[in-house]
Short mmCIF file of C-alpha atoms and ligand atoms in Angstrom, two decimals:
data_model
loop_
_atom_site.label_atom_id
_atom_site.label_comp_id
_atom_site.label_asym_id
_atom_site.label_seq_id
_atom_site.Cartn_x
_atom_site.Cartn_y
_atom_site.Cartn_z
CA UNK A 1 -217.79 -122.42 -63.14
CA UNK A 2 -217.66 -118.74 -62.85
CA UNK A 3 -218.09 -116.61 -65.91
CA UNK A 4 -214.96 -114.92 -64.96
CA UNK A 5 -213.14 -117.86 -65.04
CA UNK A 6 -214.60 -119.23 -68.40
CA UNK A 7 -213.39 -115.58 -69.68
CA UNK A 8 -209.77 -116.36 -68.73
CA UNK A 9 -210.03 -119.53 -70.31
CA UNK A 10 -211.93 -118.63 -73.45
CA UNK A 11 -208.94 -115.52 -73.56
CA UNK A 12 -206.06 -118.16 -73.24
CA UNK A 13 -208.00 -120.17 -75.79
CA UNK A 14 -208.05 -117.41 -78.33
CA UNK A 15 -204.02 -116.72 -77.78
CA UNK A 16 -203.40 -119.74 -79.27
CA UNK A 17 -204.89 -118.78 -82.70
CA UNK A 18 -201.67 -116.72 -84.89
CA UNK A 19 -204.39 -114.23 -85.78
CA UNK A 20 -207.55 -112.73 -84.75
CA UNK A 21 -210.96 -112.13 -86.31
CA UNK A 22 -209.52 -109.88 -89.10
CA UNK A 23 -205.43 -109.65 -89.19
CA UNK A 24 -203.86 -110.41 -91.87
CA UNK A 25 -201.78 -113.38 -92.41
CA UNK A 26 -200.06 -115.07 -95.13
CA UNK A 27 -202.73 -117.60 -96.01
CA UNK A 28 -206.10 -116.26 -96.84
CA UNK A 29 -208.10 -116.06 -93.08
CA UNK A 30 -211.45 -117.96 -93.76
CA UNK A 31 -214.07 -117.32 -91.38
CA UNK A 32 -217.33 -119.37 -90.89
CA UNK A 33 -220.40 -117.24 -92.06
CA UNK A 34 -223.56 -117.08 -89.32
CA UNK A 35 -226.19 -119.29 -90.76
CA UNK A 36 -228.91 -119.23 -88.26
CA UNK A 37 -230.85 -122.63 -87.53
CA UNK A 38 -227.33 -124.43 -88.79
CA UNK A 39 -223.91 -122.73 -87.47
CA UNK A 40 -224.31 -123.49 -83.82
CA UNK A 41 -222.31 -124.67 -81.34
CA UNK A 42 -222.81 -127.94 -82.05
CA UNK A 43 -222.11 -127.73 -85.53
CA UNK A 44 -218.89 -125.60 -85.19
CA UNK A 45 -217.47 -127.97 -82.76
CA UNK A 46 -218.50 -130.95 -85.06
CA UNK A 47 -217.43 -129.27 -87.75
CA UNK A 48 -213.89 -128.31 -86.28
CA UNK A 49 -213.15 -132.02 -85.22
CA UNK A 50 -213.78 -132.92 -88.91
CA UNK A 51 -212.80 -130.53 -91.26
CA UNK A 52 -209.79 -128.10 -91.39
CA UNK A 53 -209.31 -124.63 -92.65
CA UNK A 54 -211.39 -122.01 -90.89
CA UNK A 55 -209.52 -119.94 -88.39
CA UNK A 56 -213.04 -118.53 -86.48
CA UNK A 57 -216.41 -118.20 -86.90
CA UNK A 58 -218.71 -115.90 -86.20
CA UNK A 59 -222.00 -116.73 -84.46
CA UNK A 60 -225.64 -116.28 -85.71
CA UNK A 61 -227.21 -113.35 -84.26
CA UNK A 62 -228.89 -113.28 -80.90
CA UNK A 63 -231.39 -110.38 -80.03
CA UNK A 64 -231.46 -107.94 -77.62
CA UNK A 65 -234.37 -108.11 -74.71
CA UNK A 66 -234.99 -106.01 -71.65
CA UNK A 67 -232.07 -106.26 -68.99
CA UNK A 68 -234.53 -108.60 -66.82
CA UNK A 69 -235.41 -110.84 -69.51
CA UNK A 70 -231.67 -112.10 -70.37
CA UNK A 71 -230.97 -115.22 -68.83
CA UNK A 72 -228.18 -118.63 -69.40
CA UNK A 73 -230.66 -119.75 -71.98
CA UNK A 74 -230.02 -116.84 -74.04
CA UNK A 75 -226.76 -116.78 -74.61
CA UNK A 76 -226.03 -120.63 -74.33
CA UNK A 77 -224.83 -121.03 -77.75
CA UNK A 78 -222.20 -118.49 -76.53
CA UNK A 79 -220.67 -119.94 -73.73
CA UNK A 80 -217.04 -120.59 -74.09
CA UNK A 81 -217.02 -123.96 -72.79
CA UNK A 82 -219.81 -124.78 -75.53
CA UNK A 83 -216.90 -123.09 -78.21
CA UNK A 84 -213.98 -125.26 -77.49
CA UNK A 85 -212.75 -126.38 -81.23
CA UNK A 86 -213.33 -123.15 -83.29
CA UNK A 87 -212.64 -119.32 -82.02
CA UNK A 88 -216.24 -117.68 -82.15
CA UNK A 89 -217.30 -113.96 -82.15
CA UNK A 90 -221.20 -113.04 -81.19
CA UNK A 91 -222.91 -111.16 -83.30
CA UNK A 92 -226.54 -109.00 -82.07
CA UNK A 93 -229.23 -107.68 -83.80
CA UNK A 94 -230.38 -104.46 -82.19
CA UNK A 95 -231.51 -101.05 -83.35
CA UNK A 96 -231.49 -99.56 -79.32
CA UNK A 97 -228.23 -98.29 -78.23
CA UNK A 98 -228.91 -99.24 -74.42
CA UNK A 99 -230.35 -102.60 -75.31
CA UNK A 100 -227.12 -103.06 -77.19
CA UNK A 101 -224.41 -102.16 -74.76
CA UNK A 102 -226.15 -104.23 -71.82
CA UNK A 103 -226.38 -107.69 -74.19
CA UNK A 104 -222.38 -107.04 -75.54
CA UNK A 105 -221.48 -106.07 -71.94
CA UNK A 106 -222.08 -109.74 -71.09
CA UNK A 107 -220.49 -110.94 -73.76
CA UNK A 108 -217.38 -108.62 -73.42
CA UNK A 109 -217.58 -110.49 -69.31
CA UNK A 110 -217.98 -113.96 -70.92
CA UNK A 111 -214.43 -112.96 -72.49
CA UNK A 112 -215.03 -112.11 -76.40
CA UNK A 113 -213.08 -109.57 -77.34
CA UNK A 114 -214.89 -108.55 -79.90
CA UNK A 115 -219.14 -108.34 -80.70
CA UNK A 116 -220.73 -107.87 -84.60
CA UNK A 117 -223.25 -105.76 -85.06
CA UNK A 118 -225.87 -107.52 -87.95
CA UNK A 119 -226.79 -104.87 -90.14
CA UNK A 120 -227.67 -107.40 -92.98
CA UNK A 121 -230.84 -109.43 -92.07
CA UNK A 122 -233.09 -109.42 -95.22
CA UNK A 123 -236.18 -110.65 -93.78
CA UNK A 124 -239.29 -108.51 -93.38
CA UNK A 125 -240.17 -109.25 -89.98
CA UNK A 126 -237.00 -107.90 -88.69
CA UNK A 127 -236.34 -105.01 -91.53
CA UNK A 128 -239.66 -103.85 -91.07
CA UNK A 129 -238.58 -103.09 -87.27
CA UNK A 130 -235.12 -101.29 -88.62
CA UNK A 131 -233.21 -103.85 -87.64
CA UNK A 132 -231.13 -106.07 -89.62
CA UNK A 133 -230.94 -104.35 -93.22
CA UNK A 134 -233.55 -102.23 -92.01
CA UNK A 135 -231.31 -99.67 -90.73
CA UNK A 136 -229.09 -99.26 -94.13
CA UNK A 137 -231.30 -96.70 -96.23
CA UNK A 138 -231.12 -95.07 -92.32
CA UNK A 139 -227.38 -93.29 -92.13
CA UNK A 140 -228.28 -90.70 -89.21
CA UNK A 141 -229.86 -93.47 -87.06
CA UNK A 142 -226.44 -96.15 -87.78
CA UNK A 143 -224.57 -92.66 -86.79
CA UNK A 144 -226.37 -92.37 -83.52
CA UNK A 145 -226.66 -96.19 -82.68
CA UNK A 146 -222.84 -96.29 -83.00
CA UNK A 147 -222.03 -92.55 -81.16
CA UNK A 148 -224.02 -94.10 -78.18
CA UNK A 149 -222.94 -97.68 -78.29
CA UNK A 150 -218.97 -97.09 -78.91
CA UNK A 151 -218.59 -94.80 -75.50
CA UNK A 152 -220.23 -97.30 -73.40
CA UNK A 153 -218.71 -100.47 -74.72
CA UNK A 154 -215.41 -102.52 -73.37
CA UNK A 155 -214.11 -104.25 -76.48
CA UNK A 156 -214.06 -103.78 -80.23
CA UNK A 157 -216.86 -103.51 -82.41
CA UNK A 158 -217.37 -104.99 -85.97
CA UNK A 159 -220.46 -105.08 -88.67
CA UNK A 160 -222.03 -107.31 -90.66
CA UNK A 161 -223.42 -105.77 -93.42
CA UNK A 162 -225.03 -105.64 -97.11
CA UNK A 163 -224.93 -102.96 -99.57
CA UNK A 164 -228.19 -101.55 -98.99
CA UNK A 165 -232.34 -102.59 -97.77
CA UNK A 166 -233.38 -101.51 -101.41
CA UNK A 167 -230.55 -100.19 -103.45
CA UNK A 168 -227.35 -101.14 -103.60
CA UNK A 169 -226.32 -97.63 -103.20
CA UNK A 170 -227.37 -96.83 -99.98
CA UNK A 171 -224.00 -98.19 -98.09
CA UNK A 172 -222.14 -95.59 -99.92
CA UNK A 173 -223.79 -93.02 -96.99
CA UNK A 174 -222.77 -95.15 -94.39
CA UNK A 175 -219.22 -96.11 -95.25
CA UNK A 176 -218.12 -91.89 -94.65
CA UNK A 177 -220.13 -92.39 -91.42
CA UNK A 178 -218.45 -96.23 -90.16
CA UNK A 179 -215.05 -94.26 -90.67
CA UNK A 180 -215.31 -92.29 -88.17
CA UNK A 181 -215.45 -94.76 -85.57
CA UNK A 182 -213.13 -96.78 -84.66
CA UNK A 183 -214.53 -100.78 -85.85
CA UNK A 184 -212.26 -103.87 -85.72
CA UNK A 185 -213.98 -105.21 -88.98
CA UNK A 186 -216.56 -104.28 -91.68
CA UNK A 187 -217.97 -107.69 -93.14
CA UNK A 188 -219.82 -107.29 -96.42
CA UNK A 189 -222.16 -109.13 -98.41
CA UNK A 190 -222.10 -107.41 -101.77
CA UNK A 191 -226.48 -108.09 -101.95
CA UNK A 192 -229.28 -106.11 -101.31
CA UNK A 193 -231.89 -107.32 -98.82
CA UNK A 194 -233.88 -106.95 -101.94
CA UNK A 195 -231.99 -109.69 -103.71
CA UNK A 196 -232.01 -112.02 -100.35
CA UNK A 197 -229.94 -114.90 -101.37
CA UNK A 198 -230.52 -114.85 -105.27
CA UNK A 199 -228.93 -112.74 -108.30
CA UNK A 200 -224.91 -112.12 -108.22
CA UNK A 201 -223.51 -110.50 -105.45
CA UNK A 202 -222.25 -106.93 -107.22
CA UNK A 203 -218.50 -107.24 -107.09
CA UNK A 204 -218.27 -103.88 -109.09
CA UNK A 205 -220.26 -102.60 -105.85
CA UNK A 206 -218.08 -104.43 -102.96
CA UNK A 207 -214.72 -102.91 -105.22
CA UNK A 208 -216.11 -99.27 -104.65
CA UNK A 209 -216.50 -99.91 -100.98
CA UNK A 210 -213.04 -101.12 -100.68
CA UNK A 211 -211.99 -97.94 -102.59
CA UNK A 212 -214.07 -95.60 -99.91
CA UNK A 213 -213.53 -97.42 -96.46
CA UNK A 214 -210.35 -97.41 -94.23
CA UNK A 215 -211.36 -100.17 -92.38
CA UNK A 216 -210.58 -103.99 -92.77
CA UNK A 217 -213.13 -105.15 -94.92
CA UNK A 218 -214.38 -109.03 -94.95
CA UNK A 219 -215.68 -110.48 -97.62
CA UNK A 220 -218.73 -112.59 -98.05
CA UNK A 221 -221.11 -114.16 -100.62
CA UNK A 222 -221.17 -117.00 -102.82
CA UNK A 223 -217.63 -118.75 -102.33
CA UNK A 224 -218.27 -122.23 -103.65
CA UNK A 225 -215.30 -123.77 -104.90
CA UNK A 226 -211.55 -122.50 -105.02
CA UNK A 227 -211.47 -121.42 -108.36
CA UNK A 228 -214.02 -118.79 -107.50
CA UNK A 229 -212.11 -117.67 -104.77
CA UNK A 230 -209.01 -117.40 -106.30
CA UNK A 231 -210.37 -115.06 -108.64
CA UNK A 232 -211.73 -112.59 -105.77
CA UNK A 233 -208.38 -112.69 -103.88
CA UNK A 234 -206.96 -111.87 -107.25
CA UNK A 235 -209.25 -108.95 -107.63
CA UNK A 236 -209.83 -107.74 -104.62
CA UNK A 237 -206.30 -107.91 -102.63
CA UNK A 238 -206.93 -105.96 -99.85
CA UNK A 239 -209.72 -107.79 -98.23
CA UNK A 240 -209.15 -108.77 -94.62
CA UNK A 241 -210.30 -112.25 -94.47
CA UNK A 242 -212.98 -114.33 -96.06
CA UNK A 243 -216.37 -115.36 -94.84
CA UNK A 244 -218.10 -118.51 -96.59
CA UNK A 245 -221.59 -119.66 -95.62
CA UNK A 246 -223.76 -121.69 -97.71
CA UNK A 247 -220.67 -123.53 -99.96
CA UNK A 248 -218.63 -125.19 -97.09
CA UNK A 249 -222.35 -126.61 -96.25
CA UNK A 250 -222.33 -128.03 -99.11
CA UNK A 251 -218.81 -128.73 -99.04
CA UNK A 252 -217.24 -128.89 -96.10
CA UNK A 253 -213.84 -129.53 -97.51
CA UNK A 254 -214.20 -126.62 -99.19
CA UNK A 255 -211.87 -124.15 -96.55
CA UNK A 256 -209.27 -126.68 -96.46
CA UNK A 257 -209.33 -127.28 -100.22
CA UNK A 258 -208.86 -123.04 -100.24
CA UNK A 259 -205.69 -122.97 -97.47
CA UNK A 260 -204.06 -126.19 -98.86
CA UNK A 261 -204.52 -125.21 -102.63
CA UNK A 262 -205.29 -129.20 -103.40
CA UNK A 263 -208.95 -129.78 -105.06
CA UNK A 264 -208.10 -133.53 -104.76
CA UNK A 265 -208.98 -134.93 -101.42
CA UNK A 266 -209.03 -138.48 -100.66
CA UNK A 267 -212.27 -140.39 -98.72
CA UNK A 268 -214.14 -137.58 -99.16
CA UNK A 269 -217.88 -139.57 -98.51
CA UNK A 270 -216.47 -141.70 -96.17
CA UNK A 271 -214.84 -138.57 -94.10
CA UNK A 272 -218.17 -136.81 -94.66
CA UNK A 273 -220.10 -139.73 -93.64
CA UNK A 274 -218.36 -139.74 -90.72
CA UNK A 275 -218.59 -136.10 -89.64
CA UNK A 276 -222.79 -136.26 -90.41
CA UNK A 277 -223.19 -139.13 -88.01
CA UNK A 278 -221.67 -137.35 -85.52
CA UNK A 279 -223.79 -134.26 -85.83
CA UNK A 280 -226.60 -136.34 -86.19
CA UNK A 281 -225.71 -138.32 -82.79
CA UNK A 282 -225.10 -134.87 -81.31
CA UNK A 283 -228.45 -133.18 -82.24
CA UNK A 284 -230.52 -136.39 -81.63
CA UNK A 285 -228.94 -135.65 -77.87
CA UNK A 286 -229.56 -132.12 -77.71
CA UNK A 287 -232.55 -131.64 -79.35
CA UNK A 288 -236.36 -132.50 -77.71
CA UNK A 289 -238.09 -134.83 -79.79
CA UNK A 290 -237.96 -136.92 -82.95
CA UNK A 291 -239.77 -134.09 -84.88
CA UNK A 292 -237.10 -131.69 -83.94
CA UNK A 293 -234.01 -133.65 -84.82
CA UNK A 294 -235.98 -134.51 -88.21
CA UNK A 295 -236.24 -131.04 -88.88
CA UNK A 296 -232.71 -130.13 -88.39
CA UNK A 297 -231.31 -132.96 -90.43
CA UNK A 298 -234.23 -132.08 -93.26
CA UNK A 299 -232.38 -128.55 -93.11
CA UNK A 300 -229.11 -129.60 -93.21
CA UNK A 301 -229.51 -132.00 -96.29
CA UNK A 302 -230.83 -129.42 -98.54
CA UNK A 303 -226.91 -127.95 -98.22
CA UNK A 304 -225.39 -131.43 -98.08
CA UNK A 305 -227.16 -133.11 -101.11
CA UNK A 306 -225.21 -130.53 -104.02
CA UNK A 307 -222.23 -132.61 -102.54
CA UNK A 308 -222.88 -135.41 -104.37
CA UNK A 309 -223.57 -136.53 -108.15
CA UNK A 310 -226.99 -137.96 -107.34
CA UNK A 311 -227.33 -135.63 -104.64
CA UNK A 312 -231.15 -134.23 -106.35
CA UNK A 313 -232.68 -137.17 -105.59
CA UNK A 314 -231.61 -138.03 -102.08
CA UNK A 315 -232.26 -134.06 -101.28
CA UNK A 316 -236.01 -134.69 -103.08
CA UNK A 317 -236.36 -137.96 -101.08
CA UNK A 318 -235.44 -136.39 -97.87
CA UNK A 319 -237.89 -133.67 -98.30
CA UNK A 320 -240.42 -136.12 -98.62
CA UNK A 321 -239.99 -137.83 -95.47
CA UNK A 322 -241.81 -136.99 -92.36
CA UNK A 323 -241.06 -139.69 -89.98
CA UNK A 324 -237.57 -140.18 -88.31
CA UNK A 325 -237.51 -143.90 -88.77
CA UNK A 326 -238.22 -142.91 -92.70
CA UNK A 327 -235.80 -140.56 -93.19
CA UNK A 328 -233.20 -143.14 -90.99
CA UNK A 329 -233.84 -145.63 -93.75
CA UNK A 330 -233.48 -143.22 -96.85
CA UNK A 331 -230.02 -142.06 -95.36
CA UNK A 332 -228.81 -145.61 -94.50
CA UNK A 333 -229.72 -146.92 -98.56
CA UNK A 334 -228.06 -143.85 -99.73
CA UNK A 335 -224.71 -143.98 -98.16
CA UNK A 336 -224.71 -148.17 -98.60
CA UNK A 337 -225.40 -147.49 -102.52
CA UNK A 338 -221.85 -145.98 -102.53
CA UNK A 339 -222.58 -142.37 -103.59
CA UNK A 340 -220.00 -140.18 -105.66
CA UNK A 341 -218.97 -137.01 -104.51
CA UNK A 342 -219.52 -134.07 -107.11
CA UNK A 343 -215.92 -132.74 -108.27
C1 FMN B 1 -230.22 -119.93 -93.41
C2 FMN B 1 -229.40 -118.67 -93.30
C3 FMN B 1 -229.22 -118.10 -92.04
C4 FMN B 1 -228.44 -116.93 -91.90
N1 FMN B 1 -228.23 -116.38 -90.66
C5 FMN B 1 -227.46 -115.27 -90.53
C6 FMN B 1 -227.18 -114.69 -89.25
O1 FMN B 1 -227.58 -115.17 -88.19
N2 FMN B 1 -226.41 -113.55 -89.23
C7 FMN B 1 -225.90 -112.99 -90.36
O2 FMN B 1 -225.20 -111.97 -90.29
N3 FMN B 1 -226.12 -113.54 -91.58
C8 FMN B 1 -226.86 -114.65 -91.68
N4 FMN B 1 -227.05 -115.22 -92.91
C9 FMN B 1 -226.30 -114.68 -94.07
C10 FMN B 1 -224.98 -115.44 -94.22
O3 FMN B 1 -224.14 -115.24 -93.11
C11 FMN B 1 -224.21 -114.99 -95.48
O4 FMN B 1 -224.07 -113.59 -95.43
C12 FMN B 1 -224.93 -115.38 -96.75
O5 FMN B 1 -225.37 -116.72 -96.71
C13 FMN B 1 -224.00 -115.18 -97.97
O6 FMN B 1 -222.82 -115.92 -97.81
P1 FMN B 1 -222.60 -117.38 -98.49
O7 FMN B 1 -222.90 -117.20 -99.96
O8 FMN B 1 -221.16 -117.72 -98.24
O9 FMN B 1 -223.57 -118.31 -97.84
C14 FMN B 1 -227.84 -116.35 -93.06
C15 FMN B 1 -228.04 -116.95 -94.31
C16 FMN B 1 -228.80 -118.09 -94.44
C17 FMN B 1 -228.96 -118.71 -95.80
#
């Protein structure tokens, strides 16, 4: 099929959704956060047909490469007929203006409307390049990236962002600077790279840069259950829309549980039992290789495990397998045991 005519589609698609990335709307917009080796296509889709509550995602990052490297493969993930269940924005991580504009040029044909820019990364490797979180103790160099990048690009913009590479200071630079140009969203993760994933996420921090940006402002980090959240829309009402990650992993009623206002939902193991065997079946048919697939799952478990009472074990066990008919076995006994989910 042409791209054009994937674009058209992927547009009408989108009109269907009330809202986009970032509007506001009566009930609190949840977005799925990128988790890279986990939120792909086939996991939003799977996750779409089984669970309710998120309105979009967006997509881990892809990276920028020379004009005559890009090819299908590249931006597969991407490709609106691979996003059919869940409204998806792209998201790149770049540090070159030119590099930048030519990768969310395609996506802009594909028909997104919209591409995030990941100023967050933590890890060294790509911080060490000023990429990622790299950039954020860099304010002149974000100024530049985004003077080039916004003339030359056909859609909206939006970042992804923590609150600084060593100190959670350093976005207070930048916020004066993203003001000035016109971005659809600023998502932020109230962490230093320092921190990674660990420590508190410094609300007192994320309330200051609410106080000193005029743009929509997402927020992420750390939404596990929906008494947690309820006390950050209390606190912070002018957020945008909500990005969880790593809790509707490990709870993937979790959104609905947020839009519905119910903690009580019935057949929960059984309705999760039935959304892992389809990702299973779905990665076993995309994936090369029993060592591959076994991977994945391995990956996945560590998230799903907290979702049940005697979830340390199974997540131990699991760990500790390294063959596929193994780790078949360990599932199989665990679900026919009749496992509780955690409340
Ligand atoms: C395994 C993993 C992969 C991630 N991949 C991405 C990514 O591709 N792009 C991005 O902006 N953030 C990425 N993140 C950060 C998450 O999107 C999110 O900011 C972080 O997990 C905090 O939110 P949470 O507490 O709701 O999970 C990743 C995090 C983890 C744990």
């Amino acid at each position: 099929m042409p791209d054009c005519l994937i674009g058209q589609l992927y547009l009408a698609h989108r009109r269907r959704y009330s809202c986009d990335m970032s509007s506001d709307c009566r009930t609190p917009r949840l977005i799925l956060a990128p988790l890279k080796g986990f939120t792909d296509a086939v996991f939003r889709n799977t996750f779409a047909e089984h669970f309710d509550g998120f309105d979009a995602a967006l997509a881990p990052f892809i990276t920028t490469v020379a004009a005559d490297r890009l090819t299908e493969k590249h931006v597969q993930d991407l490709l609106p007929h691979h996003n059919t269940r869940m409204p998806i924005e792209p998201q790149v991580l770049a540090n070159n203006p030119d590099d930048f504009v030519f990768l969310a040029r395609r996506l802009f044909e594909m028909g997104y409307a919209e591409v995030n820019w990941n100023l967050g990364c933590p890890f060294r490797p790509v911080t060490k390049k000023r990429r990622g979180s790299g950039l954020l103790p860099f304010p002149e160099q974000v100024d530049e990236f985004l003077d080039k990048t916004l003339r030359a690009l056909p859609g909206w913009l939006s970042i992804k962002m923590r609150l600084g590479r060593n100190r959670s200071d350093e976005i207070f630079k930048l916020l004066p600077i993203l003001d000035r140009y016109p971005l659809k969203a600023i998502t932020i993760h109230p962490r230093t790279a320092r921190q990674m994933y660990g420590g508190a996420p410094d609300l007192d921090a994320f309330q200051a840069c609410l106080d000193q940006s005029r743009h929509r402002i997402i927020y992420n980090g750390d939404i596990v259950d929906r008494r947690g959240f309820l006390a950050l829309e209390d606190r912070f009402p002018r957020v945008a829309a909500w990005m969880i990650g790593r809790g509707a992993l490990s709870n993937p009623f979790l959104p609905a549980v947020i839009k519905n206002g119910e903690d009580s939902v019935s057949g929960r193991v059984e309705k999760f039992k039935s959304f892992y065997e389809d990702l299973f079946t779905r990665y076993q048919e995309k994936l090369c290789g029993p060592g591959h697939l076994l991977d994945r799952m391995k990956g996945f478990w560590k998230y799903f495990a907290g979702a049940f009472t005697n979830g340390q074990t199974l997540g131990k066990q699991i760990n500790h397998t390294f063959k596929l008919p193994h780790y078949l076995e360990t599932v199989e006994r665990f679900f026919r045991e009749g496992p509780d989910w955690r409340d």
